[in-house]
């Protein structure tokens, strides 16, 4: 308690010193009010216009938010194959119109023939790229099982009506956006290197915006899913094609892995933040737990007076993030395999102790256990979508192949990419994954175990009513991005669109530094953070939030991140 008081005193002093600059920023944010798309009956926010349209059409024809979400997930597998997927996995958090909430875990699993040291050489050192590229990097996909669970529990439309838009897009073709044309161009080298066959996406000339693209093999796979449900993927021809692909590339996913895969309903993580009920994803994602810790810690600080992206807000967020990501590395993993101390990590006393050594006048040093250096992140590729329907059902789904087009292996004859989610395990204690995240026993590889994720699909209630649906891609930055958007709305009074557009920061204990988006901070603020002992690194962009806010008048504000991804779009009616 004593240290908290000391912290509060230095906080007060700090206030006086940098108040002018922050006052200015607070004023600026209250003047400019920019809203996203406003609608009364329903809202779909996704990373691709065709996927948003598919979701909106389903809502308009009377489907609920779950019908729309399943349709969107399959449509994204067609129109956004670098991240939307059937060869990957993800998480869903939902809130029904009756106020019931829950979470669905359709995260990939380690194959049964996998094991703790599968990415290490004889000396026990990680083999470069083995957990990232090629067949061995793939976990057993979970998406189709996840969508099947969601369908069985909540759907109101027949499955063939829900999946047909995706099949039609794949069969009839659609025009590439500039972003997607560029993605296919960037993929070419890896596509040729990693695959033993020549995937139909290989092209000698460049893809251009407006090119028509068809995914005929993928359409056939989707038709098998339409006709046989999840067995159309986990058994029969699709399963045979996946296993054949594995054998051709020294992969280890077997028919047994596929036939035994199950998505799991989980109890969501729920914390209160300044009178709001925040519902988020439990392990096998660390998203909800870390977000919960960040929000609980934030209640001890006067964020509303700090303002957006000021020295004080960045300093305190960094200190909280440092502690929560250290906890993540040690304590979090698949709770079917490891006893994650969820209650303890969210206890009030634990939070108080954890923040008791935060002061306003200097940065704490992250204990350097291993180097924690981030290897070059080739490209972040995951995708989030948020949907609400007119009855008030809300769905928040984050889904991924992990890297850009996953492990780059396209299943020959089946037309879809496999994930490289195995890299999200701690392949050796203390060795950072592609996002610089370190881990230990809790997240060690074991057959059938799910690798720890940072995905944070989240739903927030205020006064017992739906308030926000939010989530983002971005690897380790997902949690801190969702966290900042929540503070931006609840503490700083921004609209949903402003909160999404606002520049973001991120820190994660190791490496011991803050990354900021270009133009996030002015040079004065950077200087004052450096004086506190923070190392700062600027990068181009962080995350791509797709979110919905329920406004006071009951209308929905859909906010797509068009500044970081021009394809993202909110469509409402
Ligand atoms: O599950 C995770 O945390 C990561 N595999 C997510 C990867 C990601 O967000 C990459 N793209 N933006």
Coordinates of C-alpha atoms and ligand atoms in Angstrom, one line a residue, residues 91 107 285 328 379-383 398 400-404 420-421 424 434-435 437 451-455 472-476 478 544, ligand 1:
X91 CA -12.1 -18.1 -31.2
X107 CA -7.9 -23.3 -32.0
X285 CA -6.0 -17.8 -25.8
X328 CA 1.5 -14.7 -19.8
X379 CA 3.6 -10.0 -42.1
X380 CA 0.8 -10.1 -39.6
X381 CA -2.1 -12.0 -40.9
X382 CA -5.2 -12.8 -38.9
X383 CA -8.6 -11.3 -39.3
X398 CA -10.9 -13.7 -34.5
X400 CA -6.2 -16.9 -38.3
X401 CA -3.6 -18.9 -40.2
X402 CA -1.0 -17.2 -38.0
X403 CA 1.4 -15.8 -40.6
X404 CA 0.6 -14.4 -44.1
X420 CA 1.6 -22.3 -39.2
X421 CA 0.1 -22.0 -35.7
X424 CA 2.7 -20.1 -31.2
X434 CA 7.8 -14.8 -34.4
X435 CA 6.1 -12.2 -32.3
X437 CA 6.8 -13.9 -27.2
X451 CA -0.9 -23.6 -28.7
X452 CA -1.3 -20.4 -26.6
X453 CA -2.9 -17.5 -28.6
X454 CA -3.2 -13.8 -28.1
X455 CA -6.4 -13.4 -30.0
X472 CA -8.2 -7.3 -34.1
X473 CA -5.4 -9.2 -35.7
X474 CA -1.8 -8.4 -34.8
X475 CA -0.1 -11.3 -33.1
X476 CA 1.2 -10.2 -29.7
X478 CA -3.8 -7.9 -30.4
X544 CA -6.7 -3.6 -37.6
Ligands
LIG1 O1 -3.0 -16.8 -32.1 C1 -2.2 -15.8 -32.1 O2 -2.0 -15.1 -31.2 C2 -1.4 -15.6 -33.4 N1 -1.3 -16.8 -34.1 C3 -2.2 -14.5 -34.2 C4 -1.4 -14.1 -35.4 C5 -1.8 -12.8 -35.9 O3 -2.5 -12.1 -35.3 C6 -1.1 -12.4 -37.1 N2 -1.7 -11.3 -37.7 N3 -2.1 -10.3 -37.7

